[in-house]
mmCIF file of C-alpha atoms in Angstrom:
data_model
loop_
_atom_site.group_PDB
_atom_site.id
_atom_site.type_symbol
_atom_site.label_atom_id
_atom_site.label_comp_id
_atom_site.label_asym_id
_atom_site.label_seq_id
_atom_site.Cartn_x
_atom_site.Cartn_y
_atom_site.Cartn_z
ATOM 1 C CA MET A 296 0.000 0.000 0.000
ATOM 2 C CA SER A 297 1.363 3.438 -0.849
ATOM 3 C CA GLU A 298 2.152 6.073 1.725
ATOM 4 C CA ARG A 299 -0.792 8.218 0.737
ATOM 5 C CA ASN A 300 -3.354 5.445 1.051
ATOM 6 C CA ARG A 301 -2.343 4.485 4.540
ATOM 7 C CA LEU A 302 -3.329 7.810 6.000
ATOM 8 C CA GLN A 303 -6.907 7.958 7.149
ATOM 9 C CA VAL A 304 -9.383 10.789 6.925
ATOM 10 C CA TYR A 305 -10.774 11.992 10.240
ATOM 11 C CA GLU A 306 -13.741 14.301 10.520
ATOM 12 C CA VAL A 307 -13.105 17.086 13.037
ATOM 13 C CA LEU A 308 -15.644 18.360 15.543
ATOM 14 C CA VAL A 309 -15.087 21.483 17.617
ATOM 15 C CA GLN A 310 -17.067 22.552 20.654
ATOM 16 C CA GLU A 311 -16.764 26.308 20.983
ATOM 17 C CA THR A 312 -18.225 26.715 24.462
ATOM 18 C CA LYS A 313 -19.651 24.278 26.963
ATOM 19 C CA ASP A 314 -23.239 25.402 26.383
ATOM 20 C CA LYS A 315 -23.073 24.407 22.709
ATOM 21 C CA PHE A 316 -22.903 21.048 20.929
ATOM 22 C CA PRO A 317 -19.705 20.196 19.012
ATOM 23 C CA VAL A 318 -19.900 21.055 15.298
ATOM 24 C CA ASN A 319 -18.234 19.330 12.345
ATOM 25 C CA VAL A 320 -15.800 21.940 10.987
ATOM 26 C CA GLY A 321 -13.753 19.993 8.441
ATOM 27 C CA SER A 322 -11.371 17.080 8.189
ATOM 28 C CA VAL A 323 -7.706 16.100 8.482
ATOM 29 C CA ARG A 324 -5.678 13.234 7.053
ATOM 30 C CA ALA A 325 -3.541 11.459 9.644
ATOM 31 C CA PRO A 326 -2.023 8.063 10.507
ATOM 32 C CA SER A 327 -3.628 7.764 13.955
ATOM 33 C CA PRO A 328 -6.304 9.350 16.147
ATOM 34 C CA THR A 329 -3.599 10.961 18.311
ATOM 35 C CA LEU A 330 -1.945 12.688 15.376
ATOM 36 C CA ALA A 331 -5.341 13.531 13.897
ATOM 37 C CA LEU A 332 -6.163 15.372 17.127
ATOM 38 C CA GLN A 333 -2.890 17.303 16.971
ATOM 39 C CA MET A 334 -3.510 18.288 13.372
ATOM 40 C CA ALA A 335 -7.098 19.240 14.112
ATOM 41 C CA ARG A 336 -5.986 21.504 16.939
ATOM 42 C CA GLU A 337 -3.363 23.074 14.691
ATOM 43 C CA VAL A 338 -5.724 23.709 11.763
ATOM 44 C CA PHE A 339 -9.055 24.444 13.449
ATOM 45 C CA ALA A 340 -8.284 25.618 16.994
ATOM 46 C CA ARG A 341 -5.078 27.574 16.498
ATOM 47 C CA ARG A 342 -6.660 31.005 16.285
ATOM 48 C CA GLU A 343 -9.929 30.485 18.040
ATOM 49 C CA ASN A 344 -10.665 29.284 21.548
ATOM 50 C CA CYS A 345 -12.735 26.213 22.143
ATOM 51 C CA VAL A 346 -13.315 23.725 24.954
ATOM 52 C CA LYS A 347 -13.131 20.462 23.055
ATOM 53 C CA VAL A 348 -11.782 19.006 19.812
ATOM 54 C CA MET A 349 -12.968 15.595 18.620
ATOM 55 C CA VAL A 350 -11.922 13.443 15.677
ATOM 56 C CA VAL A 351 -13.853 10.549 14.184
ATOM 57 C CA ASN A 352 -12.524 8.208 11.550
ATOM 58 C CA ARG A 353 -14.657 9.011 8.512
ATOM 59 C CA GLU A 354 -15.248 5.301 7.926
ATOM 60 C CA ALA A 355 -16.896 5.030 11.341
ATOM 61 C CA VAL A 356 -19.526 7.646 10.507
ATOM 62 C CA HIS A 357 -22.955 6.432 9.456
ATOM 63 C CA VAL A 358 -24.677 8.803 7.110
ATOM 64 C CA LEU A 359 -28.260 9.511 6.139
ATOM 65 C CA ASP A 360 -28.473 12.257 3.535
ATOM 66 C CA ASP A 361 -31.652 11.643 1.596
ATOM 67 C CA GLU A 362 -32.740 15.252 1.263
ATOM 68 C CA GLU A 363 -36.264 14.424 0.232
ATOM 69 C CA TYR A 364 -36.821 12.167 3.212
ATOM 70 C CA LEU A 365 -35.110 14.589 5.608
ATOM 71 C CA GLY A 366 -36.707 17.657 4.102
ATOM 72 C CA TYR A 367 -40.356 16.943 4.568
ATOM 73 C CA ALA A 368 -40.700 17.084 8.348
ATOM 74 C CA ARG A 369 -42.276 20.512 8.145
ATOM 75 C CA LYS A 370 -44.797 19.334 5.600
ATOM 76 C CA LYS A 371 -46.545 17.029 8.063
ATOM 77 C CA VAL A 372 -49.725 18.884 9.006
ATOM 78 C CA PHE A 373 -50.290 16.829 12.139
ATOM 79 C CA ARG A 374 -47.043 18.194 13.579
ATOM 80 C CA LEU A 375 -48.375 21.724 13.425
ATOM 81 C CA PRO A 376 -50.113 23.022 16.540
ATOM 82 C CA PHE A 377 -53.169 24.196 14.616
ATOM 83 C CA LEU A 378 -55.492 22.990 11.872
ATOM 84 C CA ARG A 379 -54.528 23.728 8.288
ATOM 85 C CA GLU A 380 -57.356 26.266 7.710
ATOM 86 C CA ARG A 381 -56.024 28.424 10.534
ATOM 87 C CA GLU A 382 -52.887 29.102 8.474
ATOM 88 C CA ALA A 383 -54.697 31.335 6.021
ATOM 89 C CA ARG A 384 -56.111 33.571 8.718
ATOM 90 C CA PRO A 385 -53.983 36.336 10.185
ATOM 91 C CA ARG A 386 -52.569 35.362 13.546
ATOM 92 C CA GLU A 387 -53.993 37.298 16.433
ATOM 93 C CA ARG A 388 -51.649 37.188 19.327
ATOM 94 C CA ASN A 389 -53.702 37.943 22.438
ATOM 95 C CA GLY A 390 -57.042 37.668 20.710
ATOM 96 C CA LYS A 391 -59.847 35.140 21.006
ATOM 97 C CA GLN A 392 -58.784 33.253 17.903
ATOM 98 C CA GLU A 393 -55.740 31.903 19.704
ATOM 99 C CA ASP A 394 -57.734 29.538 21.937
ATOM 100 C CA ALA A 395 -60.275 28.542 19.330
ATOM 101 C CA GLY A 396 -57.908 25.784 18.060
ATOM 102 C CA MET B 122 -29.375 15.948 -4.309
ATOM 103 C CA THR B 123 -27.888 15.488 -7.761
ATOM 104 C CA GLY B 124 -28.297 11.717 -7.652
ATOM 105 C CA TYR B 125 -31.047 11.291 -10.220
ATOM 106 C CA MET B 126 -29.824 13.910 -12.668
ATOM 107 C CA THR B 127 -28.530 13.376 -16.162
ATOM 108 C CA GLU B 128 -25.373 15.272 -17.045
ATOM 109 C CA GLN B 129 -27.422 17.931 -18.812
ATOM 110 C CA GLU B 130 -29.757 18.311 -15.852
ATOM 111 C CA PHE B 131 -26.735 18.643 -13.551
ATOM 112 C CA TYR B 132 -25.295 21.484 -15.594
ATOM 113 C CA ARG B 133 -28.660 23.224 -15.774
ATOM 114 C CA TYR B 134 -28.927 22.794 -11.995
ATOM 115 C CA VAL B 135 -25.557 24.470 -11.251
ATOM 116 C CA GLU B 136 -26.083 27.147 -13.890
ATOM 117 C CA ASN B 137 -29.275 28.090 -12.061
ATOM 118 C CA GLY B 138 -27.488 28.440 -8.731
ATOM 119 C CA GLY B 139 -27.778 24.827 -7.474
ATOM 120 C CA LYS B 140 -25.161 23.703 -4.942
ATOM 121 C CA VAL B 141 -23.128 20.490 -5.021
ATOM 122 C CA ASP B 142 -21.513 18.576 -2.148
ATOM 123 C CA ALA B 143 -18.476 16.278 -2.263
ATOM 124 C CA THR B 144 -20.632 13.182 -1.794
ATOM 125 C CA ASP B 145 -23.071 14.097 -4.604
ATOM 126 C CA PRO B 146 -22.652 12.457 -8.004
ATOM 127 C CA MET B 147 -21.160 14.953 -10.472
ATOM 128 C CA PRO B 148 -19.874 14.816 -14.061
ATOM 129 C CA GLU B 149 -16.119 14.224 -14.437
ATOM 130 C CA ALA B 150 -15.623 17.534 -16.254
ATOM 131 C CA TYR B 151 -17.176 19.498 -13.373
ATOM 132 C CA LYS B 152 -15.130 17.590 -10.800
ATOM 133 C CA ARG B 153 -11.919 18.220 -12.764
ATOM 134 C CA GLU B 154 -12.631 21.934 -13.001
ATOM 135 C CA VAL B 155 -13.377 22.230 -9.259
ATOM 136 C CA ALA B 156 -10.200 20.284 -8.419
ATOM 137 C CA ARG B 157 -8.172 22.440 -10.817
ATOM 138 C CA ILE B 158 -9.283 25.684 -9.183
ATOM 139 C CA MET B 159 -8.989 24.457 -5.594
ATOM 140 C CA SER B 160 -5.578 22.850 -6.112
ATOM 141 C CA PHE B 161 -4.319 25.994 -7.859
ATOM 142 C CA GLN B 162 -5.205 27.988 -4.748
ATOM 143 C CA ALA B 163 -3.751 25.271 -2.483
ATOM 144 C CA LEU B 164 -0.391 25.555 -4.239
ATOM 145 C CA ALA B 165 -0.529 29.342 -3.892
ATOM 146 C CA GLU B 166 -1.069 28.937 -0.138
ATOM 147 C CA ILE B 167 1.933 26.607 0.123
ATOM 148 C CA VAL B 168 4.183 29.125 -1.647
ATOM 149 C CA GLY B 169 2.576 31.871 0.457
ATOM 150 C CA THR B 170 3.653 30.003 3.588
ATOM 151 C CA LEU B 171 7.299 29.971 2.503
ATOM 152 C CA LEU B 172 7.098 33.609 1.510
ATOM 153 C CA SER B 173 5.816 34.591 4.964
ATOM 154 C CA ALA B 174 8.193 32.258 6.786
ATOM 155 C CA GLU B 175 11.130 33.819 4.960
ATOM 156 C CA TRP B 176 10.327 37.172 6.575
ATOM 157 C CA VAL B 177 10.307 35.819 10.135
ATOM 158 C CA PRO B 178 14.094 36.223 10.590
ATOM 159 C CA LYS B 179 14.131 39.466 8.570
ATOM 160 C CA ALA B 180 11.206 41.252 10.268
ATOM 161 C CA PRO B 181 12.426 44.254 12.296
ATOM 162 C CA SER B 182 11.093 43.412 15.776
ATOM 163 C CA VAL B 183 10.283 40.399 17.911
ATOM 164 C CA ILE B 184 6.540 41.113 17.783
ATOM 165 C CA ARG B 185 6.591 41.383 13.974
ATOM 166 C CA LYS B 186 8.530 38.103 13.811
ATOM 167 C CA MET B 187 5.844 36.473 15.944
ATOM 168 C CA MET B 188 3.091 37.972 13.798
ATOM 169 C CA TYR B 189 4.815 36.596 10.721
ATOM 170 C CA THR B 190 5.124 33.172 12.282
ATOM 171 C CA ALA B 191 1.371 33.269 12.923
ATOM 172 C CA LYS B 192 0.740 34.365 9.360
ATOM 173 C CA ALA B 193 2.874 31.542 7.962
ATOM 174 C CA GLN B 194 0.904 29.070 10.081
ATOM 175 C CA ASP B 195 -2.360 30.533 8.769
ATOM 176 C CA GLU B 196 -1.231 30.079 5.174
ATOM 177 C CA MET B 197 -0.321 26.458 5.809
ATOM 178 C CA GLY B 198 -3.682 26.007 7.529
ATOM 179 C CA HIS B 199 -5.400 27.374 4.403
ATOM 180 C CA ALA B 200 -3.362 25.021 2.229
ATOM 181 C CA HIS B 201 -4.366 22.133 4.455
ATOM 182 C CA ILE B 202 -8.078 22.943 4.345
ATOM 183 C CA LEU B 203 -8.024 23.292 0.546
ATOM 184 C CA ILE B 204 -5.942 20.162 0.081
ATOM 185 C CA ARG B 205 -8.433 18.154 2.131
ATOM 186 C CA GLN B 206 -11.190 19.256 -0.238
ATOM 187 C CA CYS B 207 -8.993 18.331 -3.227
ATOM 188 C CA GLU B 208 -8.240 14.908 -1.764
ATOM 189 C CA ASP B 209 -11.931 14.188 -1.315
ATOM 190 C CA ILE B 210 -12.303 14.423 -5.093
ATOM 191 C CA GLY B 211 -9.102 12.616 -5.965
ATOM 192 C CA VAL B 212 -6.190 15.082 -6.053
ATOM 193 C CA THR B 213 -3.646 14.482 -3.273
ATOM 194 C CA ARG B 214 -1.199 16.849 -1.601
ATOM 195 C CA GLU B 215 1.732 14.820 -2.932
ATOM 196 C CA GLN B 216 0.354 15.190 -6.450
ATOM 197 C CA ILE B 217 0.003 18.979 -6.106
ATOM 198 C CA ILE B 218 3.590 19.427 -4.938
ATOM 199 C CA GLU B 219 5.154 16.816 -7.213
ATOM 200 C CA GLU B 220 3.370 18.126 -10.310
ATOM 201 C CA TYR B 221 4.507 21.655 -9.500
ATOM 202 C CA LEU B 222 8.109 20.455 -9.110
ATOM 203 C CA ALA B 223 7.821 18.593 -12.424
ATOM 204 C CA GLY B 224 6.703 21.812 -14.118
ATOM 205 C CA LYS B 225 3.159 20.586 -14.750
ATOM 206 C CA ARG B 226 1.519 23.166 -12.502
ATOM 207 C CA LYS B 227 1.788 26.918 -12.942
ATOM 208 C CA LEU B 228 2.075 29.530 -10.230
ATOM 209 C CA LEU B 229 0.245 32.849 -10.042
ATOM 210 C CA ASN B 230 2.231 35.680 -11.625
ATOM 211 C CA ILE B 231 2.877 37.376 -8.260
ATOM 212 C CA PHE B 232 4.828 34.370 -6.977
ATOM 213 C CA HIS B 233 7.446 34.783 -9.662
ATOM 214 C CA TYR B 234 8.722 37.916 -7.951
ATOM 215 C CA GLY B 235 10.232 38.558 -4.560
ATOM 216 C CA PHE B 236 10.841 41.420 -2.150
ATOM 217 C CA ASP B 237 14.234 42.935 -1.545
ATOM 218 C CA ARG B 238 13.287 44.984 1.479
ATOM 219 C CA TYR B 239 10.840 44.889 4.357
ATOM 220 C CA GLU B 240 9.132 48.091 3.177
ATOM 221 C CA GLU B 241 8.544 46.540 -0.216
ATOM 222 C CA MET B 242 7.277 43.330 1.331
ATOM 223 C CA VAL B 243 4.627 45.078 3.456
ATOM 224 C CA VAL B 244 3.281 46.827 0.350
ATOM 225 C CA GLY B 245 3.248 43.536 -1.548
ATOM 226 C CA MET B 246 1.286 41.944 1.300
ATOM 227 C CA LEU B 247 -1.207 44.820 1.315
ATOM 228 C CA MET B 248 -1.748 44.458 -2.435
ATOM 229 C CA GLN B 249 -1.921 40.663 -2.388
ATOM 230 C CA ASN B 250 -4.227 40.425 0.619
ATOM 231 C CA THR B 251 -6.725 42.919 -0.780
ATOM 232 C CA GLY B 252 -6.594 40.980 -4.072
ATOM 233 C CA ALA B 253 -7.182 37.660 -2.334
ATOM 234 C CA ILE B 254 -10.082 39.084 -0.324
ATOM 235 C CA VAL B 255 -12.055 40.360 -3.331
ATOM 236 C CA GLN B 256 -11.339 37.125 -5.155
ATOM 237 C CA PHE B 257 -12.592 34.981 -2.251
ATOM 238 C CA GLN B 258 -15.670 37.200 -1.849
ATOM 239 C CA SER B 259 -16.527 36.296 -5.420
ATOM 240 C CA LEU B 260 -15.616 32.581 -5.254
ATOM 241 C CA VAL B 261 -17.577 32.014 -2.048
ATOM 242 C CA LYS B 262 -20.813 32.515 -4.032
ATOM 243 C CA GLY B 263 -19.968 29.445 -6.117
ATOM 244 C CA SER B 264 -21.693 26.097 -6.635
ATOM 245 C CA TYR B 265 -19.275 23.682 -4.937
ATOM 246 C CA LEU B 266 -20.114 23.535 -1.212
ATOM 247 C CA PRO B 267 -16.819 22.137 0.188
ATOM 248 C CA TYR B 268 -14.958 25.018 -1.486
ATOM 249 C CA ILE B 269 -17.454 27.516 -0.061
ATOM 250 C CA ARG B 270 -17.006 26.113 3.449
ATOM 251 C CA ALA B 271 -13.210 26.197 3.059
ATOM 252 C CA LEU B 272 -13.277 29.788 1.795
ATOM 253 C CA ARG B 273 -15.425 30.972 4.707
ATOM 254 C CA LYS B 274 -12.803 29.719 7.140
ATOM 255 C CA ILE B 275 -9.951 31.151 5.054
ATOM 256 C CA MET B 276 -11.591 34.576 4.677
ATOM 257 C CA LYS B 277 -11.761 35.092 8.426
ATOM 258 C CA GLU B 278 -7.989 34.766 8.684
ATOM 259 C CA GLU B 279 -7.355 36.645 5.464
ATOM 260 C CA SER B 280 -8.998 39.713 6.953
ATOM 261 C CA PHE B 281 -6.546 39.412 9.840
ATOM 262 C CA HIS B 282 -3.671 39.450 7.337
ATOM 263 C CA TYR B 283 -5.176 42.455 5.603
ATOM 264 C CA ASN B 284 -5.325 44.408 8.866
ATOM 265 C CA LEU B 285 -1.769 43.343 9.662
ATOM 266 C CA ALA B 286 -0.564 44.626 6.288
ATOM 267 C CA VAL B 287 -2.361 47.970 6.739
ATOM 268 C CA ASP B 288 -0.845 48.277 10.206
ATOM 269 C CA MET B 289 2.675 47.607 8.929
ATOM 270 C CA VAL B 290 2.392 50.166 6.131
ATOM 271 C CA GLU B 291 0.965 52.753 8.547
ATOM 272 C CA TYR B 292 3.681 52.077 11.107
ATOM 273 C CA VAL B 293 6.558 52.505 8.657
ATOM 274 C CA THR B 294 4.874 55.580 7.163
ATOM 275 C CA LYS B 295 4.469 57.219 10.567
ATOM 276 C CA ASN B 296 7.744 56.217 12.209
ATOM 277 C CA GLY B 297 10.056 55.612 9.273
ATOM 278 C CA THR B 298 12.471 57.787 7.326
ATOM 279 C CA ASN B 299 11.796 59.626 4.067
ATOM 280 C CA GLU B 300 13.785 56.936 2.310
ATOM 281 C CA GLN B 301 11.459 54.261 3.704
ATOM 282 C CA ARG B 302 8.365 56.186 2.596
ATOM 283 C CA GLN B 303 9.982 56.544 -0.815
ATOM 284 C CA ILE B 304 10.483 52.752 -1.008
ATOM 285 C CA ILE B 305 6.823 52.220 -0.112
ATOM 286 C CA GLN B 306 5.723 54.489 -2.949
ATOM 287 C CA GLU B 307 8.080 52.734 -5.385
ATOM 288 C CA ALA B 308 6.772 49.353 -4.271
ATOM 289 C CA ILE B 309 3.214 50.527 -4.970
ATOM 290 C CA ASP B 310 4.320 51.566 -8.468
ATOM 291 C CA THR B 311 5.972 48.164 -9.010
ATOM 292 C CA TRP B 312 3.198 45.996 -7.610
ATOM 293 C CA TYR B 313 0.139 47.780 -8.973
ATOM 294 C CA PRO B 314 0.455 46.470 -12.572
ATOM 295 C CA ARG B 315 1.395 42.997 -11.298
ATOM 296 C CA MET B 316 -1.744 42.946 -9.186
ATOM 297 C CA LEU B 317 -3.932 44.086 -12.102
ATOM 298 C CA ALA B 318 -2.547 41.073 -13.988
ATOM 299 C CA TYR B 319 -3.035 38.756 -10.982
ATOM 300 C CA PHE B 320 -6.787 38.496 -11.734
ATOM 301 C CA GLY B 321 -6.114 37.052 -15.176
ATOM 302 C CA PRO B 322 -6.785 38.328 -18.708
ATOM 303 C CA PRO B 323 -10.296 39.479 -19.627
ATOM 304 C CA GLU B 324 -12.591 36.772 -21.018
ATOM 305 C CA LYS B 325 -13.839 39.395 -23.525
ATOM 306 C CA GLY B 326 -15.905 38.228 -26.473
ATOM 307 C CA GLU B 327 -15.319 34.540 -25.776
ATOM 308 C CA PRO B 328 -18.090 32.189 -24.769
ATOM 309 C CA PRO B 329 -18.123 31.907 -20.968
ATOM 310 C CA VAL B 330 -15.484 29.477 -19.740
ATOM 311 C CA ASP B 331 -16.670 26.292 -18.027
ATOM 312 C CA ALA B 332 -15.775 27.519 -14.544
ATOM 313 C CA LEU B 333 -18.002 30.562 -15.008
ATOM 314 C CA ARG B 334 -20.833 28.681 -16.677
ATOM 315 C CA TRP B 335 -20.950 26.091 -13.902
ATOM 316 C CA ARG B 336 -20.640 28.781 -11.258
ATOM 317 C CA ILE B 337 -17.387 27.469 -9.776
ATOM 318 C CA LYS B 338 -16.243 31.012 -10.477
ATOM 319 C CA CYS B 339 -18.965 33.633 -10.210
ATOM 320 C CA ASP B 340 -17.539 36.812 -11.696
ATOM 321 C CA THR B 341 -15.420 37.553 -14.741
ATOM 322 C CA ASN B 342 -11.748 38.418 -14.230
ATOM 323 C CA ASP B 343 -12.547 42.025 -15.146
ATOM 324 C CA ASP B 344 -15.284 42.262 -12.530
ATOM 325 C CA VAL B 345 -13.018 40.931 -9.785
ATOM 326 C CA ARG B 346 -10.223 43.256 -10.945
ATOM 327 C CA GLU B 347 -12.569 46.223 -10.671
ATOM 328 C CA ALA B 348 -13.775 45.099 -7.241
ATOM 329 C CA TRP B 349 -10.112 45.230 -6.230
ATOM 330 C CA LEU B 350 -9.653 48.746 -7.644
ATOM 331 C CA GLU B 351 -12.753 49.802 -5.731
ATOM 332 C CA LYS B 352 -10.972 48.685 -2.558
ATOM 333 C CA ILE B 353 -7.311 49.500 -3.186
ATOM 334 C CA VAL B 354 -7.598 52.984 -4.737
ATOM 335 C CA PRO B 355 -9.184 54.699 -1.709
ATOM 336 C CA LEU B 356 -7.022 52.603 0.639
ATOM 337 C CA ILE B 357 -3.723 53.689 -0.943
ATOM 338 C CA SER B 358 -4.742 57.334 -0.904
ATOM 339 C CA SER B 359 -5.935 57.086 2.725
ATOM 340 C CA LEU B 360 -2.462 55.798 3.610
ATOM 341 C CA GLY B 361 -0.983 58.903 1.964
ATOM 342 C CA TYR B 362 0.340 57.365 -1.256
ATOM 343 C CA THR B 363 -0.528 57.545 -4.957
ATOM 344 C CA ILE B 364 -1.243 55.014 -7.682
ATOM 345 C CA HIS B 365 0.558 56.317 -10.746
ATOM 346 C CA ASP B 366 -1.692 55.197 -13.578
ATOM 347 C CA PRO B 367 -2.657 58.004 -15.986
ATOM 348 C CA LEU B 368 -5.699 56.039 -17.193
ATOM 349 C CA LEU B 369 -6.995 55.128 -13.737
ATOM 350 C CA LYS B 370 -10.458 56.591 -13.414
ATOM 351 C CA LYS B 371 -13.904 55.560 -12.280
ATOM 352 C CA ASP B 372 -16.869 56.380 -14.471
ATOM 353 C CA GLU B 373 -19.325 57.552 -11.803
ATOM 354 C CA ARG B 374 -22.272 56.908 -14.117
ATOM 355 C CA THR B 375 -21.531 53.278 -15.001
ATOM 356 C CA GLY B 376 -19.433 52.488 -11.928
ATOM 357 C CA ARG B 377 -16.789 50.912 -14.192
ATOM 358 C CA TRP B 378 -13.068 51.551 -13.823
ATOM 359 C CA SER B 379 -10.640 52.300 -16.597
ATOM 360 C CA TYR B 380 -6.933 51.568 -16.102
ATOM 361 C CA THR B 381 -3.767 50.849 -18.036
ATOM 362 C CA GLU B 382 -4.090 47.329 -19.379
ATOM 363 C CA PRO B 383 -1.291 45.056 -18.087
ATOM 364 C CA ASP B 384 1.207 43.790 -20.662
ATOM 365 C CA TRP B 385 -0.373 40.338 -21.086
ATOM 366 C CA GLU B 386 2.482 39.093 -23.254
ATOM 367 C CA GLU B 387 4.877 39.805 -20.418
ATOM 368 C CA VAL B 388 2.519 38.185 -17.881
ATOM 369 C CA ARG B 389 2.272 35.001 -19.959
ATOM 370 C CA ARG B 390 6.035 34.924 -20.366
ATOM 371 C CA VAL B 391 6.573 35.242 -16.603
ATOM 372 C CA ILE B 392 4.031 32.522 -15.796
ATOM 373 C CA ASN B 393 5.390 30.087 -18.389
ATOM 374 C CA ASP B 394 9.124 30.813 -18.441
ATOM 375 C CA GLY B 395 9.558 32.325 -15.000
ATOM 376 C CA GLY B 396 10.350 35.650 -13.383
ATOM 377 C CA PRO B 397 13.140 36.810 -11.079
ATOM 378 C CA ARG B 398 12.285 34.385 -8.243
ATOM 379 C CA SER B 399 10.613 31.414 -9.986
ATOM 380 C CA ALA B 400 13.660 29.144 -9.810
ATOM 381 C CA TYR B 401 14.333 30.237 -6.242
ATOM 382 C CA TRP B 402 10.873 29.213 -5.003
ATOM 383 C CA LYS B 403 10.864 25.953 -6.884
ATOM 384 C CA GLU B 404 14.260 25.022 -5.469
ATOM 385 C CA LYS B 405 13.115 25.979 -1.985
ATOM 386 C CA ILE B 406 9.996 23.825 -2.234
ATOM 387 C CA ARG B 407 11.991 20.931 -3.674
ATOM 388 C CA LYS B 408 14.429 21.192 -0.770
ATOM 389 C CA CYS B 409 11.643 21.439 1.842
ATOM 390 C CA TYR B 410 9.874 18.477 0.294
ATOM 391 C CA GLU B 411 13.032 16.364 0.311
ATOM 392 C CA GLU B 412 14.240 17.429 3.727
ATOM 393 C CA THR B 413 10.918 16.556 5.336
ATOM 394 C CA ARG B 414 10.659 13.200 3.562
ATOM 395 C CA TRP B 415 11.937 11.401 6.655
ATOM 396 C CA VAL B 416 8.987 12.789 8.639
ATOM 397 C CA ARG B 417 6.542 11.404 6.091
ATOM 398 C CA ASP B 418 8.400 8.091 6.128
ATOM 399 C CA VAL B 419 8.168 7.841 9.922
ATOM 400 C CA VAL B 420 4.481 8.706 9.778
ATOM 401 C CA SER B 421 3.974 6.169 7.034
ATOM 402 C CA ARG B 422 5.736 3.360 8.916
ATOM 403 C CA TYR B 423 3.877 4.302 12.074
ATOM 404 C CA SER B 424 0.519 4.170 10.340
ATOM 405 C CA ALA B 425 1.418 0.819 8.794
ATOM 406 C CA GLY B 426 2.046 -0.417 12.344
ATOM 407 C CA GLN B 427 -1.283 0.994 13.469
ATOM 408 C CA ALA B 428 -3.087 -0.707 10.622
ATOM 409 C CA ALA B 429 -1.351 -4.017 11.406
ATOM 410 C CA ALA B 430 -2.237 -3.690 15.105
ATOM 411 C CA VAL B 431 -5.951 -3.507 14.387
ATOM 412 C CA GLY B 432 -5.677 -6.179 11.694
ATOM 413 C CA ALA B 433 -6.720 -3.854 8.902
#
């Protein structure tokens, strides 16, 4: 196997502050998780503070990216808090209409 | 997203502003064009790193040396981020460097020159950073999402470099000697036409090139060049210097700039046959690449051991 194929791709996650979830910010190519972490710190956390850096071997990530399937959550009428016909009417914040639902 | 598209539908999709991710199916021609543009910038960042690093020992104070170390690290970080995107579509870092060393990859015109003095270097940085910023502002509107994400990260740091360059020019102007101010003005005169050429020749009259049609690039070379003039002209005069171009003028009605056209013959000659520092940079990169080979070998052996340990 050639030198370039042996290196693995690691996805990098950075947690900016403790009250936020870590976010995927990019990737590095490294021979081990330890070196991947060092590279990730160097590339993604050199200039900006954060509380945690994580790396995940890209091959260990399970992906669902069917945009049609993932994109229709908001189209389900039964997940809305009101009946469809209410949508057309102007919303009245503290008015009687609010509790007519 | 692009999974069920024919090639024609794909091109119509990107032409109409559709966005593409690395994992989406895409025609080979589109992929090649994206890789070409990203790897071209990656190589520029690698050379940019060496250029910055070279000024660490020569910078006039400890704090400027530290700032230049930080800048060199940023450039390498940019190279790394771009290279990762290239690798995801099949162009490796080794390929980028080895093809450049073999003469198969060209450098931007500005990397064929060097700086003899600190005062000249700070002007060059000011010109180059403003150029890079307007170029990235245009490219970030493009169709290829991994490039957009990479550019967003790069732009943040590029604006730091821009402010650093402005600060250095201001500092020398305020505290330096007349001779130093004179060198700054001369450097502006030298670098202005090179920077006009940096954005590439106009695509005038030709059918739009693939990169433009597929929205990998979003503005013509002329439009980006004028965006740069819009930025650099007031900046240079606010710093107390002049751009000596008798044709430089903005038509207030159309908003278009006129300027002295760069000598494109000369630009092509420099890019193909080299300028004053072309051989110098190539030799430096060759040396760096060879001298650090042992590091890559250690890493390679180590990763082989890792793979063996987990039975992969």
